[in-house]
Amino acid sequence: MHYYEGSAKPVAKDQMRNRIRVLRAERDWTQEQLADKLGVSRQSVNSIENGKYDPGLPLAFKIARLFGLKIEDVFLWEGEKLPAGSRRTGRNSIRRLQ
């Protein structure tokens, strides 16, 4: 069974997942703070984090740039390998190694 990062909800194998919740937590940002930085609603951030909404390319690039990462280090297709320097820290999260 496949799990979406940050939740125990199973997902289809071809679904996109992301590291936004982890990246946001590493910076001690709330969803509201991230939303303000991106110019979107808190509900949009929540939907992206929970896999209910996949952002378009302009927003995906904006998110990646805000975190100082490449887009492929933030967004992954289910089943892809983790970015170099990352590891799973449990069933539901991915952490970037320092």
Tab-separated table of N, CA and C in Angstrom:
chain	number	residue	atom	x	y	z
A	1	MET	N	0.848	-1.181	0.000
A	1	MET	CA	0.000	0.000	0.000
A	1	MET	C	0.888	1.236	0.000
A	2	HIS	N	0.509	2.241	-0.726
A	2	HIS	CA	1.264	3.484	-0.804
A	2	HIS	C	0.606	4.529	0.074
A	3	TYR	N	1.430	5.372	0.699
A	3	TYR	CA	0.920	6.419	1.564
A	3	TYR	C	1.415	7.768	1.087
A	4	TYR	N	0.531	8.737	1.156
A	4	TYR	CA	0.868	10.111	0.807
A	4	TYR	C	1.655	10.701	1.954
A	5	GLU	N	2.732	11.392	1.670
A	5	GLU	CA	3.555	11.991	2.709
A	5	GLU	C	2.723	12.894	3.607
A	6	GLY	N	2.830	12.692	4.899
A	6	GLY	CA	2.147	13.543	5.856
A	6	GLY	C	0.772	13.067	6.250
A	7	SER	N	0.322	11.926	5.726
A	7	SER	CA	-0.980	11.406	6.137
A	7	SER	C	-0.963	9.894	6.026
A	8	ALA	N	-1.924	9.276	6.654
A	8	ALA	CA	-2.035	7.824	6.596
A	8	ALA	C	-2.981	7.401	5.487
A	9	LYS	N	-3.369	8.339	4.642
A	9	LYS	CA	-4.319	8.077	3.567
A	9	LYS	C	-3.620	7.377	2.394
A	10	PRO	N	-4.082	6.194	1.989
A	10	PRO	CA	-3.475	5.524	0.831
A	10	PRO	C	-3.776	6.300	-0.444
A	11	VAL	N	-2.850	6.244	-1.388
A	11	VAL	CA	-3.023	6.962	-2.653
A	11	VAL	C	-2.764	6.029	-3.821
A	12	ALA	N	-3.240	6.443	-4.973
A	12	ALA	CA	-2.967	5.698	-6.199
A	12	ALA	C	-1.482	5.796	-6.518
A	13	LYS	N	-0.946	4.784	-7.141
A	13	LYS	CA	0.482	4.721	-7.418
A	13	LYS	C	0.971	5.864	-8.308
A	14	ASP	N	0.135	6.395	-9.177
A	14	ASP	CA	0.580	7.450	-10.085
A	14	ASP	C	0.271	8.858	-9.578
A	15	GLN	N	0.003	9.002	-8.310
A	15	GLN	CA	-0.339	10.306	-7.752
A	15	GLN	C	0.915	11.061	-7.314
A	16	MET	N	0.877	12.377	-7.431
A	16	MET	CA	1.982	13.206	-7.003
A	16	MET	C	1.952	13.362	-5.485
A	17	ARG	N	3.113	13.425	-4.890
A	17	ARG	CA	3.219	13.724	-3.464
A	17	ARG	C	4.207	14.868	-3.318
A	18	ASN	N	4.279	15.441	-2.137
A	18	ASN	CA	5.176	16.578	-1.952
A	18	ASN	C	5.753	16.592	-0.547
A	19	ARG	N	6.745	17.446	-0.368
A	19	ARG	CA	7.430	17.582	0.911
A	19	ARG	C	7.082	18.912	1.600
A	20	ILE	N	6.023	19.563	1.189
A	20	ILE	CA	5.722	20.906	1.678
A	20	ILE	C	5.518	20.937	3.186
A	21	ARG	N	4.779	19.999	3.734
A	21	ARG	CA	4.528	19.992	5.181
A	21	ARG	C	5.846	19.924	5.960
A	22	VAL	N	6.746	19.062	5.520
A	22	VAL	CA	8.044	18.912	6.189
A	22	VAL	C	8.875	20.175	6.037
A	23	LEU	N	8.937	20.706	4.823
A	23	LEU	CA	9.717	21.918	4.575
A	23	LEU	C	9.175	23.102	5.376
A	24	ARG	N	7.874	23.194	5.445
A	24	ARG	CA	7.232	24.268	6.218
A	24	ARG	C	7.552	24.107	7.700
A	25	ALA	N	7.468	22.889	8.215
A	25	ALA	CA	7.734	22.625	9.629
A	25	ALA	C	9.192	22.916	9.986
A	26	GLU	N	10.106	22.618	9.075
A	26	GLU	CA	11.527	22.903	9.322
A	26	GLU	C	11.772	24.395	9.510
A	27	ARG	N	10.911	25.213	8.962
A	27	ARG	CA	11.052	26.669	9.070
A	27	ARG	C	10.111	27.263	10.118
A	28	ASP	N	9.362	26.398	10.793
A	28	ASP	CA	8.387	26.834	11.796
A	28	ASP	C	7.362	27.801	11.214
A	29	TRP	N	6.942	27.548	9.972
A	29	TRP	CA	5.914	28.350	9.336
A	29	TRP	C	4.567	27.677	9.503
A	30	THR	N	3.552	28.458	9.748
A	30	THR	CA	2.184	27.939	9.743
A	30	THR	C	1.716	27.862	8.289
A	31	GLN	N	0.602	27.196	8.075
A	31	GLN	CA	0.021	27.184	6.736
A	31	GLN	C	-0.336	28.598	6.306
A	32	GLU	N	-0.815	29.377	7.245
A	32	GLU	CA	-1.192	30.766	6.935
A	32	GLU	C	0.031	31.578	6.499
A	33	GLN	N	1.151	31.413	7.190
A	33	GLN	CA	2.367	32.144	6.823
A	33	GLN	C	2.852	31.741	5.436
A	34	LEU	N	2.853	30.445	5.153
A	34	LEU	CA	3.267	29.986	3.828
A	34	LEU	C	2.311	30.521	2.764
A	35	ALA	N	1.034	30.471	3.040
A	35	ALA	CA	0.041	30.969	2.092
A	35	ALA	C	0.286	32.442	1.775
A	36	ASP	N	0.566	33.245	2.805
A	36	ASP	CA	0.844	34.671	2.590
A	36	ASP	C	2.067	34.871	1.699
A	37	LYS	N	3.115	34.088	1.938
A	37	LYS	CA	4.338	34.207	1.136
A	37	LYS	C	4.091	33.822	-0.324
A	38	LEU	N	3.157	32.891	-0.545
A	38	LEU	CA	2.864	32.415	-1.888
A	38	LEU	C	1.739	33.191	-2.577
A	39	GLY	N	0.982	33.978	-1.803
A	39	GLY	CA	-0.133	34.715	-2.369
A	39	GLY	C	-1.339	33.837	-2.660
A	40	VAL	N	-1.519	32.798	-1.833
A	40	VAL	CA	-2.672	31.895	-1.970
A	40	VAL	C	-3.373	31.798	-0.617
A	41	SER	N	-4.487	31.096	-0.576
A	41	SER	CA	-5.213	30.940	0.685
A	41	SER	C	-4.599	29.818	1.527
A	42	ARG	N	-4.858	29.846	2.823
A	42	ARG	CA	-4.418	28.783	3.718
A	42	ARG	C	-5.042	27.463	3.289
A	43	GLN	N	-6.286	27.520	2.807
A	43	GLN	CA	-6.971	26.317	2.356
A	43	GLN	C	-6.263	25.692	1.150
A	44	SER	N	-5.697	26.528	0.288
A	44	SER	CA	-4.942	26.009	-0.851
A	44	SER	C	-3.699	25.263	-0.383
A	45	VAL	N	-2.983	25.842	0.573
A	45	VAL	CA	-1.799	25.175	1.131
A	45	VAL	C	-2.201	23.847	1.755
A	46	ASN	N	-3.279	23.853	2.515
A	46	ASN	CA	-3.758	22.624	3.152
A	46	ASN	C	-4.104	21.570	2.100
A	47	SER	N	-4.786	21.967	1.049
A	47	SER	CA	-5.177	21.028	-0.006
A	47	SER	C	-3.968	20.454	-0.736
A	48	ILE	N	-2.964	21.278	-0.974
A	48	ILE	CA	-1.745	20.800	-1.630
A	48	ILE	C	-1.024	19.817	-0.704
A	49	GLU	N	-0.856	20.189	0.563
A	49	GLU	CA	-0.174	19.319	1.524
A	49	GLU	C	-0.863	17.960	1.654
A	50	ASN	N	-2.175	17.941	1.596
A	50	ASN	CA	-2.932	16.711	1.789
A	50	ASN	C	-3.230	15.960	0.497
A	51	GLY	N	-2.674	16.439	-0.610
A	51	GLY	CA	-2.828	15.729	-1.876
A	51	GLY	C	-4.188	15.839	-2.515
A	52	LYS	N	-4.974	16.807	-2.086
A	52	LYS	CA	-6.291	16.993	-2.678
A	52	LYS	C	-6.228	17.922	-3.892
A	53	TYR	N	-5.100	18.626	-4.041
A	53	TYR	CA	-4.931	19.568	-5.139
A	53	TYR	C	-3.466	19.558	-5.555
A	54	ASP	N	-3.212	19.403	-6.845
A	54	ASP	CA	-1.865	19.518	-7.387
A	54	ASP	C	-1.734	20.905	-7.999
A	55	PRO	N	-0.758	21.693	-7.539
A	55	PRO	CA	-0.629	23.057	-8.057
A	55	PRO	C	-0.194	23.056	-9.515
A	56	GLY	N	-0.548	24.129	-10.212
A	56	GLY	CA	-0.061	24.323	-11.579
A	56	GLY	C	1.430	24.637	-11.548
A	57	LEU	N	2.059	24.636	-12.705
A	57	LEU	CA	3.499	24.867	-12.779
A	57	LEU	C	3.946	26.193	-12.185
A	58	PRO	N	3.260	27.313	-12.467
A	58	PRO	CA	3.736	28.572	-11.875
A	58	PRO	C	3.776	28.518	-10.335
A	59	LEU	N	2.733	27.976	-9.716
A	59	LEU	CA	2.714	27.886	-8.253
A	59	LEU	C	3.727	26.864	-7.753
A	60	ALA	N	3.881	25.752	-8.453
A	60	ALA	CA	4.859	24.743	-8.051
A	60	ALA	C	6.273	25.322	-8.085
A	61	PHE	N	6.603	26.083	-9.117
A	61	PHE	CA	7.916	26.723	-9.177
A	61	PHE	C	8.069	27.764	-8.069
A	62	LYS	N	7.022	28.511	-7.798
A	62	LYS	CA	7.064	29.516	-6.736
A	62	LYS	C	7.326	28.850	-5.379
A	63	ILE	N	6.671	27.723	-5.132
A	63	ILE	CA	6.872	26.977	-3.881
A	63	ILE	C	8.318	26.508	-3.785
A	64	ALA	N	8.818	25.895	-4.854
A	64	ALA	CA	10.190	25.382	-4.853
A	64	ALA	C	11.197	26.506	-4.617
A	65	ARG	N	11.022	27.611	-5.301
A	65	ARG	CA	11.952	28.739	-5.146
A	65	ARG	C	11.899	29.330	-3.745
A	66	LEU	N	10.710	29.385	-3.168
A	66	LEU	CA	10.572	29.901	-1.808
A	66	LEU	C	11.399	29.069	-0.823
A	67	PHE	N	11.438	27.756	-1.034
A	67	PHE	CA	12.215	26.878	-0.170
A	67	PHE	C	13.664	26.736	-0.625
A	68	GLY	N	14.022	27.379	-1.719
A	68	GLY	CA	15.395	27.313	-2.220
A	68	GLY	C	15.754	25.953	-2.789
A	69	LEU	N	14.769	25.271	-3.372
A	69	LEU	CA	14.968	23.927	-3.900
A	69	LEU	C	14.548	23.843	-5.354
A	70	LYS	N	14.954	22.758	-6.007
A	70	LYS	CA	14.459	22.460	-7.346
A	70	LYS	C	13.050	21.905	-7.206
A	71	ILE	N	12.254	22.098	-8.227
A	71	ILE	CA	10.867	21.635	-8.175
A	71	ILE	C	10.790	20.130	-7.913
A	72	GLU	N	11.715	19.366	-8.479
A	72	GLU	CA	11.685	17.912	-8.280
A	72	GLU	C	12.132	17.486	-6.883
A	73	ASP	N	12.692	18.413	-6.107
A	73	ASP	CA	13.023	18.125	-4.707
A	73	ASP	C	11.853	18.425	-3.779
A	74	VAL	N	10.812	19.042	-4.303
A	74	VAL	CA	9.607	19.339	-3.521
A	74	VAL	C	8.471	18.405	-3.924
A	75	PHE	N	8.317	18.167	-5.218
A	75	PHE	CA	7.221	17.354	-5.734
A	75	PHE	C	7.761	16.067	-6.335
A	76	LEU	N	7.146	14.939	-5.980
A	76	LEU	CA	7.577	13.625	-6.453
A	76	LEU	C	6.369	12.830	-6.899
A	77	TRP	N	6.565	11.983	-7.903
A	77	TRP	CA	5.527	11.023	-8.269
A	77	TRP	C	5.634	9.859	-7.309
A	78	GLU	N	4.496	9.331	-6.873
A	78	GLU	CA	4.480	8.164	-5.991
A	78	GLU	C	5.327	7.067	-6.626
A	79	GLY	N	6.219	6.490	-5.861
A	79	GLY	CA	7.079	5.427	-6.353
A	79	GLY	C	8.443	5.916	-6.795
A	80	GLU	N	8.636	7.226	-6.967
A	80	GLU	CA	9.952	7.748	-7.321
A	80	GLU	C	10.875	7.675	-6.120
A	81	LYS	N	12.158	7.644	-6.401
A	81	LYS	CA	13.136	7.673	-5.327
A	81	LYS	C	13.159	9.060	-4.709
A	82	LEU	N	13.553	9.133	-3.445
A	82	LEU	CA	13.670	10.419	-2.753
A	82	LEU	C	14.842	11.204	-3.306
A	83	PRO	N	14.822	12.538	-3.169
A	83	PRO	CA	15.963	13.329	-3.614
A	83	PRO	C	17.207	12.950	-2.830
A	84	ALA	N	18.377	13.117	-3.439
A	84	ALA	CA	19.639	12.854	-2.742
A	84	ALA	C	19.695	13.680	-1.467
A	85	GLY	N	20.153	13.071	-0.396
A	85	GLY	CA	20.245	13.779	0.873
A	85	GLY	C	18.975	13.730	1.692
A	86	SER	N	17.962	12.975	1.250
A	86	SER	CA	16.711	12.852	1.983
A	86	SER	C	16.546	11.424	2.455
A	87	ARG	N	15.726	11.235	3.455
A	87	ARG	CA	15.412	9.899	3.924
A	87	ARG	C	14.035	9.910	4.537
A	88	ARG	N	13.407	8.759	4.590
A	88	ARG	CA	12.117	8.632	5.266
A	88	ARG	C	12.377	8.567	6.754
A	89	THR	N	11.550	9.251	7.526
A	89	THR	CA	11.685	9.210	8.984
A	89	THR	C	10.466	8.542	9.589
A	90	GLY	N	9.846	7.718	8.856
A	90	GLY	CA	8.622	7.053	9.273
A	90	GLY	C	7.734	6.924	8.060
A	91	ARG	N	6.627	6.285	8.226
A	91	ARG	CA	5.732	6.008	7.118
A	91	ARG	C	5.227	7.271	6.446
A	92	ASN	N	5.142	8.359	7.179
A	92	ASN	CA	4.430	9.518	6.653
A	92	ASN	C	5.269	10.750	6.383
A	93	SER	N	6.579	10.669	6.493
A	93	SER	CA	7.325	11.906	6.291
A	93	SER	C	8.676	11.640	5.642
A	94	ILE	N	9.228	12.704	5.072
A	94	ILE	CA	10.534	12.680	4.462
A	94	ILE	C	11.297	13.848	5.046
A	95	ARG	N	12.524	13.617	5.446
A	95	ARG	CA	13.349	14.683	6.011
A	95	ARG	C	14.583	14.889	5.133
A	96	ARG	N	14.987	16.110	5.009
A	96	ARG	CA	16.217	16.462	4.276
A	96	ARG	C	17.371	16.355	5.246
A	97	LEU	N	18.407	15.610	4.885
A	97	LEU	CA	19.578	15.478	5.746
A	97	LEU	C	20.451	16.710	5.605
A	98	GLN	N	21.059	17.128	6.685
A	98	GLN	CA	21.915	18.317	6.678
A	98	GLN	C	23.313	17.976	6.182
